[in-house]
Coordinates of C-alpha atoms in Angstrom, one line a residue:
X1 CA 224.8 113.9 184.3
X2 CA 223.9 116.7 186.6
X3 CA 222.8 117.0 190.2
X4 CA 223.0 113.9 192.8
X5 CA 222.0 111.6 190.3
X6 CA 224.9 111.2 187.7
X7 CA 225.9 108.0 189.4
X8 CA 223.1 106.2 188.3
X9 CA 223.0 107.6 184.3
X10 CA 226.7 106.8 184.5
X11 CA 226.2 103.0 185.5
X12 CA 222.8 102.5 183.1
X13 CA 223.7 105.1 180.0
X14 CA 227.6 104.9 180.4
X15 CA 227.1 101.1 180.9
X16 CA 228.7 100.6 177.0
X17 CA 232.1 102.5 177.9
X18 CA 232.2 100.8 181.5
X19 CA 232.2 97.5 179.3
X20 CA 235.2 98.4 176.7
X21 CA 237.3 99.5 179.4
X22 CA 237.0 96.7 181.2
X23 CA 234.9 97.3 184.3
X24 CA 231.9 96.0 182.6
X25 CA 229.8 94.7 185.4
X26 CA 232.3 96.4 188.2
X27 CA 231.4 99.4 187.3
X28 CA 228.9 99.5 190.3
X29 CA 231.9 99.4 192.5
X30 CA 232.9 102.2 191.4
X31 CA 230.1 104.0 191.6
X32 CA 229.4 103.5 194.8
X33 CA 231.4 105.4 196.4
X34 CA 229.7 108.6 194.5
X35 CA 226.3 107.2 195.5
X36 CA 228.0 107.1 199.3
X37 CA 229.3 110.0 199.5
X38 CA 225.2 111.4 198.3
X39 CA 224.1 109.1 201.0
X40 CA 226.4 110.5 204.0
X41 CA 225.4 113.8 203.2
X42 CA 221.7 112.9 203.7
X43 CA 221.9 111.2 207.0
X44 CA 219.8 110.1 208.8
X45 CA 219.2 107.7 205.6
X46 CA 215.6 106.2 204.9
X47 CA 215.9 102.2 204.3
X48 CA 213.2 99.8 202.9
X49 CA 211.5 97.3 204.5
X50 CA 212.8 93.7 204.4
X51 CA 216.7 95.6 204.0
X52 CA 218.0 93.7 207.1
X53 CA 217.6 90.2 205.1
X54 CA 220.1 91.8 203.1
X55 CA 222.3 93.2 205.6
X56 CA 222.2 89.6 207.2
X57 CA 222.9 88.2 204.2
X58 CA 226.3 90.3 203.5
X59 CA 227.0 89.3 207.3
X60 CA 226.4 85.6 206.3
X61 CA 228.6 86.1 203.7
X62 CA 231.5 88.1 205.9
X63 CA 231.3 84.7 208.3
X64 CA 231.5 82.6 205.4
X65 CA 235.0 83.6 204.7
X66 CA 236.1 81.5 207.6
X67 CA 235.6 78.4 205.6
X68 CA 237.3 79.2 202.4
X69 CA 240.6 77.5 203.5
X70 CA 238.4 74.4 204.1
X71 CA 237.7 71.7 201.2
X72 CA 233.9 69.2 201.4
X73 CA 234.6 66.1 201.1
X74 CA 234.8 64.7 196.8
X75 CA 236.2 68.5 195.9
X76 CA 238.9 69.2 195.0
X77 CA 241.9 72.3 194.6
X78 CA 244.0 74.4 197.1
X79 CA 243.7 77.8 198.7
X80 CA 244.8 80.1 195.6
X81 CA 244.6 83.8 194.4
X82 CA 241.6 83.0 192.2
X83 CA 239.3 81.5 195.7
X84 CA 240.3 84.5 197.2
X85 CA 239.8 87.5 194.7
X86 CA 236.0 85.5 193.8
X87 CA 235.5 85.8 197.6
X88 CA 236.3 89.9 197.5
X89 CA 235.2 90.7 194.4
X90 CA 231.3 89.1 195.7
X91 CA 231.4 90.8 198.8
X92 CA 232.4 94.0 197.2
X93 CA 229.2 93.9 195.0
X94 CA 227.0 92.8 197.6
X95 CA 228.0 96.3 199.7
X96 CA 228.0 98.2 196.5
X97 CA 224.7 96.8 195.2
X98 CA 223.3 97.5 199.5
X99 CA 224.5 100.8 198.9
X100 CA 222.8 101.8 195.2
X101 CA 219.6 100.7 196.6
X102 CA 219.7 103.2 199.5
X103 CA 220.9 105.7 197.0
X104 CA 218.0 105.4 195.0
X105 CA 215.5 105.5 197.6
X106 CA 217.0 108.7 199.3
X107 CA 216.7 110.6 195.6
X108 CA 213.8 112.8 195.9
X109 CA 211.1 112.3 192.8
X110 CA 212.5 116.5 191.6
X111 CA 216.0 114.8 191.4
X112 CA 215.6 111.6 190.2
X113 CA 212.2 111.0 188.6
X114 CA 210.7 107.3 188.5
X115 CA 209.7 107.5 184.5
X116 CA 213.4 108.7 184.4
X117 CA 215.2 106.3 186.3
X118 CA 212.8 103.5 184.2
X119 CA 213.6 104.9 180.7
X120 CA 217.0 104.7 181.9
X121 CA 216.8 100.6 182.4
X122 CA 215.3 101.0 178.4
X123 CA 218.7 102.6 176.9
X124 CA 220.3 100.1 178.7
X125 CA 218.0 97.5 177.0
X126 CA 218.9 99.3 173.7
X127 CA 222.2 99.0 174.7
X128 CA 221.8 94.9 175.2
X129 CA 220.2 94.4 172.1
X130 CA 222.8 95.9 170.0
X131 CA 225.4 93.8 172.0
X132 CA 223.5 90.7 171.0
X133 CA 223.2 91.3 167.3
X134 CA 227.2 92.2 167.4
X135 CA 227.3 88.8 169.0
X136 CA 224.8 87.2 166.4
X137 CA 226.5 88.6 163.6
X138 CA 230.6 89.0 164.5
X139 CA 230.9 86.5 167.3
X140 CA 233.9 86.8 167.3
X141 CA 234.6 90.5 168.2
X142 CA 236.7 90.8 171.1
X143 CA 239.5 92.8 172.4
X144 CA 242.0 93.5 175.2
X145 CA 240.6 96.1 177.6
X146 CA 242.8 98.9 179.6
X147 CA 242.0 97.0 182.9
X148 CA 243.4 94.1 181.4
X149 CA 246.4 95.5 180.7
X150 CA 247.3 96.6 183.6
X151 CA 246.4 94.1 185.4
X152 CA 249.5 91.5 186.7
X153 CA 249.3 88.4 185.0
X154 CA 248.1 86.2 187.6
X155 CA 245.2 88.2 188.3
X156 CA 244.3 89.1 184.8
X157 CA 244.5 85.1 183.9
X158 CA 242.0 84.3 186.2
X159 CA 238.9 82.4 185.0
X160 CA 236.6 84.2 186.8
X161 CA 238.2 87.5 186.0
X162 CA 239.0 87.6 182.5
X163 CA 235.4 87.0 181.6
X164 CA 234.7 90.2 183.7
X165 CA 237.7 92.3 182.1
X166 CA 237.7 91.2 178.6
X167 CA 234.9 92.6 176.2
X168 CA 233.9 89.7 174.0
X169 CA 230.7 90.0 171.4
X170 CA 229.6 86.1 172.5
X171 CA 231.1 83.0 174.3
X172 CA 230.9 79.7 171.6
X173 CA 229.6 76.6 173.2
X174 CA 228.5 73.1 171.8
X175 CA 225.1 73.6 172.8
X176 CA 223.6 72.1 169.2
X177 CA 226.4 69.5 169.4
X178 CA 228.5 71.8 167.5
X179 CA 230.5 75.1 168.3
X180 CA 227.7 77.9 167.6
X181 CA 228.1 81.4 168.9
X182 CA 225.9 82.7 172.3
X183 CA 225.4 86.4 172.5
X184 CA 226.8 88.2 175.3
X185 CA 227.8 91.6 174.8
X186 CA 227.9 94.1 176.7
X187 CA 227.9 91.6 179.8
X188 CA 230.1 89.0 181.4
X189 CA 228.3 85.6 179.6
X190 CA 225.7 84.8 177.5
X191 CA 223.5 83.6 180.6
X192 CA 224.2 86.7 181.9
X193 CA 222.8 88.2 178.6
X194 CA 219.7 86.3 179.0
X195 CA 218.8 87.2 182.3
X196 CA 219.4 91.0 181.8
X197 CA 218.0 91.3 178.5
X198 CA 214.2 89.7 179.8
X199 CA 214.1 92.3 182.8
X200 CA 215.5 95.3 181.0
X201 CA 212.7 94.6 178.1
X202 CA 210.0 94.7 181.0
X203 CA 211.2 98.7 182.0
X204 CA 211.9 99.1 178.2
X205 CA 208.2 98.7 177.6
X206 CA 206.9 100.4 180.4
X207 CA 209.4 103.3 179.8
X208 CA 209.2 104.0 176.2
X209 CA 205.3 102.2 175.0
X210 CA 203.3 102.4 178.3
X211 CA 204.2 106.4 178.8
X212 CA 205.4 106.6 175.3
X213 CA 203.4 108.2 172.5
X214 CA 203.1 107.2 168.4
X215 CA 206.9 107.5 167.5
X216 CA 208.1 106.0 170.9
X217 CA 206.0 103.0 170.1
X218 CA 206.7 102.4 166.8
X219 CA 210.4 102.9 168.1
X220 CA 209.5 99.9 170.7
X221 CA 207.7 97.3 168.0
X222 CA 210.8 97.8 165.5
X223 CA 213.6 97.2 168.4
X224 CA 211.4 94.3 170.2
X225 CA 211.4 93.0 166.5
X226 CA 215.6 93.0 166.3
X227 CA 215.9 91.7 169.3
X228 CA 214.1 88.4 168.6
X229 CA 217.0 87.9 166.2
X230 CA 219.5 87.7 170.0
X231 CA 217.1 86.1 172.1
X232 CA 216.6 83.1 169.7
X233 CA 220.0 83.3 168.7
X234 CA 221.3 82.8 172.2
X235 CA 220.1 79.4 172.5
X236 CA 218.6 80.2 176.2
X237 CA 215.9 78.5 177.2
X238 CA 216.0 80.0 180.7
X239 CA 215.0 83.2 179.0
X240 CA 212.5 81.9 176.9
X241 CA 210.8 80.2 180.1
X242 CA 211.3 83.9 181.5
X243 CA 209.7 85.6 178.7
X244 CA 207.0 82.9 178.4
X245 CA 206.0 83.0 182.2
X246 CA 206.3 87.1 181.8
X247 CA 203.4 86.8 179.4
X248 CA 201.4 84.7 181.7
X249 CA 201.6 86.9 184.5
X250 CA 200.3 90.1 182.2
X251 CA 197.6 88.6 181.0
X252 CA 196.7 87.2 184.6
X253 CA 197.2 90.5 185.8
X254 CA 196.0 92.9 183.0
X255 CA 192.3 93.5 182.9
X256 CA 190.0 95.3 179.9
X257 CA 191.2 95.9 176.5
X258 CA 195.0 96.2 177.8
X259 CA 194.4 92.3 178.4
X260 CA 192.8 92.0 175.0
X261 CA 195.8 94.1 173.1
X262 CA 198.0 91.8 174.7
X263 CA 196.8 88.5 173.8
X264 CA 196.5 89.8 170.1
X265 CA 199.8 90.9 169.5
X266 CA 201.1 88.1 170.9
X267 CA 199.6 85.9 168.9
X268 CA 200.1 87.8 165.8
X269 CA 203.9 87.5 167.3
X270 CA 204.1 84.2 167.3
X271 CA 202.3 83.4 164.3
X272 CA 205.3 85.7 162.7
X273 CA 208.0 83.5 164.1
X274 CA 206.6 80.6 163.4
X275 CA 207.2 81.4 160.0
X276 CA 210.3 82.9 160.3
X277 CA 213.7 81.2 159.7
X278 CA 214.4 81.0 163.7
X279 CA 211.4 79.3 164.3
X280 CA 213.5 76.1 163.2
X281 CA 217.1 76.6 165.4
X282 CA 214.6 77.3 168.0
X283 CA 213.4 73.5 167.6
X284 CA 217.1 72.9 167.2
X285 CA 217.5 73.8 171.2
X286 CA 215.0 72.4 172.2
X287 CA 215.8 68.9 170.4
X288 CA 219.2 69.2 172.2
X289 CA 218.9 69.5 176.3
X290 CA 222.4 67.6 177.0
X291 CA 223.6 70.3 179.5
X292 CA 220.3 69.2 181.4
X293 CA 222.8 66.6 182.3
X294 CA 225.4 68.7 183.0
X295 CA 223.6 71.1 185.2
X296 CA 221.8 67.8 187.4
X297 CA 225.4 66.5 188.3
X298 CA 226.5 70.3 189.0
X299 CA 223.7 71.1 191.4
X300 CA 223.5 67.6 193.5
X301 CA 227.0 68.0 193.9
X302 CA 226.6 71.1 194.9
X303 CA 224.1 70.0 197.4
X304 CA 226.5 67.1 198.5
X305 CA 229.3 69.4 199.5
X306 CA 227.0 72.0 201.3
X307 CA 225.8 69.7 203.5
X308 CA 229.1 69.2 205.2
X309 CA 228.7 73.4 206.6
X310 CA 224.9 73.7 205.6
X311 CA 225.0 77.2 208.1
X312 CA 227.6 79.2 206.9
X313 CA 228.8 77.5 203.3
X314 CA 232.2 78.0 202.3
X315 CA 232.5 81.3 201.3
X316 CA 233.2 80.3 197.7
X317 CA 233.0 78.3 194.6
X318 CA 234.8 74.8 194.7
X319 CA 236.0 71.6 192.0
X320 CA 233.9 68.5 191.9
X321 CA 235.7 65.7 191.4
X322 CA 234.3 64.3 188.1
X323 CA 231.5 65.1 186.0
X324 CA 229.1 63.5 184.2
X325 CA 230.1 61.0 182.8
X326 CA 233.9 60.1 184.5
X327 CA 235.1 59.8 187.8
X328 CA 238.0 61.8 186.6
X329 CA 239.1 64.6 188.9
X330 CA 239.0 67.4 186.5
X331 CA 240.5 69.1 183.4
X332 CA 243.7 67.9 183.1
X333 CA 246.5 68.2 179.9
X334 CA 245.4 64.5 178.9
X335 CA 241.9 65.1 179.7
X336 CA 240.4 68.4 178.1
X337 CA 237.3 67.0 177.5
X338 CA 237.1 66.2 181.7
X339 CA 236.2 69.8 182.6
X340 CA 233.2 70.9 184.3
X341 CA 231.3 74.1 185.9
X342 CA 232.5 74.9 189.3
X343 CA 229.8 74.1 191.7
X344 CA 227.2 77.0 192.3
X345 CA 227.4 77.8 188.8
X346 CA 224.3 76.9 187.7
X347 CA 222.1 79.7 189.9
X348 CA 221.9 81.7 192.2
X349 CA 220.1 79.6 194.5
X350 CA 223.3 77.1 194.2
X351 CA 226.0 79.7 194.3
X352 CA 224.8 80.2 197.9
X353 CA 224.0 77.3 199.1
X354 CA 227.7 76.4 198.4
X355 CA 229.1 80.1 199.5
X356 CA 227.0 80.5 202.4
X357 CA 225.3 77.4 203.1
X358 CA 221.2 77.1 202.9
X359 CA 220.8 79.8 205.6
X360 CA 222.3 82.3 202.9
X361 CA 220.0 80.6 199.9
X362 CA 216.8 81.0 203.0
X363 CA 217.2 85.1 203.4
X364 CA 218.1 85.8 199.3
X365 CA 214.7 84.0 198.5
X366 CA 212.9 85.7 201.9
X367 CA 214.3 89.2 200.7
X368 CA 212.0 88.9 196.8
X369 CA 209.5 87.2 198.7
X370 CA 208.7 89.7 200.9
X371 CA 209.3 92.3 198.3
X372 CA 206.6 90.2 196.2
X373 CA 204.1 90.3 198.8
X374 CA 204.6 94.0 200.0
X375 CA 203.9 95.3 196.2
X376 CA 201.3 92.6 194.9
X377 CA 198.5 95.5 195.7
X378 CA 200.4 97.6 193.5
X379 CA 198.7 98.2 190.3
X380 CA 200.4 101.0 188.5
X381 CA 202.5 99.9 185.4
X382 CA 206.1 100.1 187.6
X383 CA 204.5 97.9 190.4
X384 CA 202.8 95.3 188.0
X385 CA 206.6 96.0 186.4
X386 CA 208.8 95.4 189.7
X387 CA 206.6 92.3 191.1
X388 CA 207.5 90.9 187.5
X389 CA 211.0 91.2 187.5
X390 CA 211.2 89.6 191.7
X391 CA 209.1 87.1 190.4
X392 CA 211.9 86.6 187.2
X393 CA 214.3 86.6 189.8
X394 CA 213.1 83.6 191.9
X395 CA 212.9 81.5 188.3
X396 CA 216.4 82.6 187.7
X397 CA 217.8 81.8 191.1
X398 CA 217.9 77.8 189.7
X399 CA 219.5 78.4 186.6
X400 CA 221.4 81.9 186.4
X401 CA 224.3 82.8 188.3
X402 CA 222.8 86.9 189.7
X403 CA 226.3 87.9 189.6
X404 CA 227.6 90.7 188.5
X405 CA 225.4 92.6 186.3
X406 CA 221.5 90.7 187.0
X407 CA 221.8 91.0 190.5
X408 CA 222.5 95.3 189.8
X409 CA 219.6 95.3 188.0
X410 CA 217.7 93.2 190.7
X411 CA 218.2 95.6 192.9
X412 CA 217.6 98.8 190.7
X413 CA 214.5 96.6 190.2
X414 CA 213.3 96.3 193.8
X415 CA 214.1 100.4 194.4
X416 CA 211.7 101.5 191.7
X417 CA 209.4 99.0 193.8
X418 CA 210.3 101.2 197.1
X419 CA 210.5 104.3 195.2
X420 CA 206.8 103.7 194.0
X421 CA 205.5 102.9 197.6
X422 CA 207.4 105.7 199.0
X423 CA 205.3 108.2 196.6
X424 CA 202.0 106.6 197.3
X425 CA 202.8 107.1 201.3
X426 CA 203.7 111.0 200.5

């Protein structure tokens, strides 16, 4: 917590106290005006190549504000408090997330080594894990936060919101046609928890068994052996595509005996599973995909409504009228069972299409394109590491929404990417 890099051990290693106070995935907010202030004081500042897509994209998203008055056509709601705090609260993280990246890449290696800043990502990890077996075991943990409290009512009440400010253990959904509990401490929702816990693992086991020795990996094979208790438990089959295609990728890449270790422990992995109790709700999941119906009316509604601004979107989330299987309009007192996910809540790659139209989707996929094709050549463990996780992050894109917390670690992602390039150039 010394020196010009305290921010980031405060956002990855404080991450647990950020979360029972309420900021949970705001906490980057905060810290950015630390990370600023470092910044302003370094001038002139070093950027990375390919930033501007994302400086375009948080102007996309500025011009996008001029539509939120405006409703598509089959949408429906008015111009409220909750419209308007989603639309700050994203724009806030896109500038705060702009600025982390730039802070990392102006540390110098003395002040904020890479192995440090990568075993940081792997407390974090230990951090998720123990969140999702709070969540497996007491679901329903949960309690009322100091932001919460003093936030007014109106704000605090807000969908979108309380699910930021309010530390549960796990959300319970009907996934399995019955309520079951879905991990997603210390983060917003249990997608969330999916999405973070796959790219932490990758810098867990670069950080602690790659550069580790004996006890650090024996450390790694008992924790990667918890967490399969979460990751099954969470009923996620986004991560489990994740994970699977992660796999893929090493042994495509990997060469020699590291390929050879690799294939061997995971088959000695899955043979454990297989005869392990969650070897059958895993079969449970995949016998019951009836939110693929769910997500298919979200999305091509989603698509309907951004085709009415496809340039600049709407600057934020809106109501479909119906779902699934009614024409009703919504959620109503006589209706409960009506509901439905806002539209662009099924990815990131829909979230902007409806917030800033499919020029907005265009430069977030360009941005981990080009990062992809910058660091292919790469070969050290953080850039096989790094074009992993932007390669995680285009999967994602169609079925996790990158806000708050993914899209952080994205980005912390893509600067141990820049980070690595800088020290080859020096």
């Amino acid at each position: 917590m010394r020196g010009p890099a305290w921010p980031i051990t405060a956002l990855l290693v404080g991450y647990p106290v950020w979360w029972a106070l309420g900021f949970g995935g705001l906490s980057v907010i905060v810290l950015a005006v630390p990370m600023a202030m470092v910044l302003w004081r370094r001038r002139p500042i070093r950027v990375p190549r390919g930033f501007g897509l994302w400086l375009l994209l948080i102007a996309g998203y500025l011009v996008s504000g001029l539509m939120l008055t405006e409703m598509p056509p089959d949408t429906y709601g008015d111009l409220g408090p909750g419209r308007l705090i989603g639309y700050v609260m994203r724009l806030a993280l896109y500038v705060a997330i702009l600025i982390m990246v730039l802070y990392l890449g102006n540390l110098t290696e003395s002040e904020l080594p890479q192995l440090r800043l990568v075993r940081l990502l792997g407390v974090l990890f230990v951090t998720t894990v123990a969140g999702g077996l709070l969540g497996v075991f007491f679901p329903s943990f949960a309690f009322t936060s100091p932001v919460e409290l003093l936030l007014p009512d109106w704000a605090a009440g807000n969908s979108f919101v309380q699910n930021l400010i309010h530390p549960t253990a796990a959300q319970t959904q009907k996934v399995l046609g019955f309520a079951s509990p879905r991990p997603e401490a210390p983060f917003e929702w249990a997608n969330a928890w999916g999405s973070n816990v796959s790219v932490l693992l990758v810098w867990f086991v670069v950080g602690w068994w790659v550069h580790g020795g004996r006890r650090q990996k024996a450390f790694v094979a008992v924790l990667l052996a918890l967490a399969a208790i979460p990751i099954v438990y969470s009923l996620n089959r986004g991560l489990w595509i994740g994970l699977g295609l992660a796999l893929t990728y090493l042994v495509l890449r990997l060469g020699g005996r590291a390929r050879v270790l690799l294939c061997g422990a995971a088959a000695v992995a899955a043979l454990v599973f297989a005869l392990s109790p969650l070897a059958s709700l895993f079969a449970q999941r995949l016998d019951k995909p009836h939110s693929n119906d769910i997500r298919a009316f979200t999305v091509s509604a989603t698509v309907a409504a951004a085709a009415h601004s496809p340039i600049i979107g709407y600057g934020n989330t809106r109501n479909a009228m119906g779902n699934h299987r009614t024409i009703t309009t919504g959620r109503t007192q006589w209706c409960e069972g009506c509901g439905h996910p806002p539209l662009g809540s099924d990815g990131q790659l829909w979230l902007l299409i409806i917030t800033q139209g499919f020029t907005g989707a265009a430069l977030y996929v360009a941005f981990f394109l080009g990062a992809i094709r910058r660091h292919w050549g790469d070969r050290s463990p953080i850039g096989l590491a790094g074009v992993l996780v932007m390669g995680l992050v285009l999967l994602y894109m169609f079925i996790y929404d990158g806000l708050v917390t993914p899209l952080s670690l994205y980005l912390i992602s893509f600067a141990l990417l820049w980070r690595n390039h800088l020290g080859d150039v020096s």
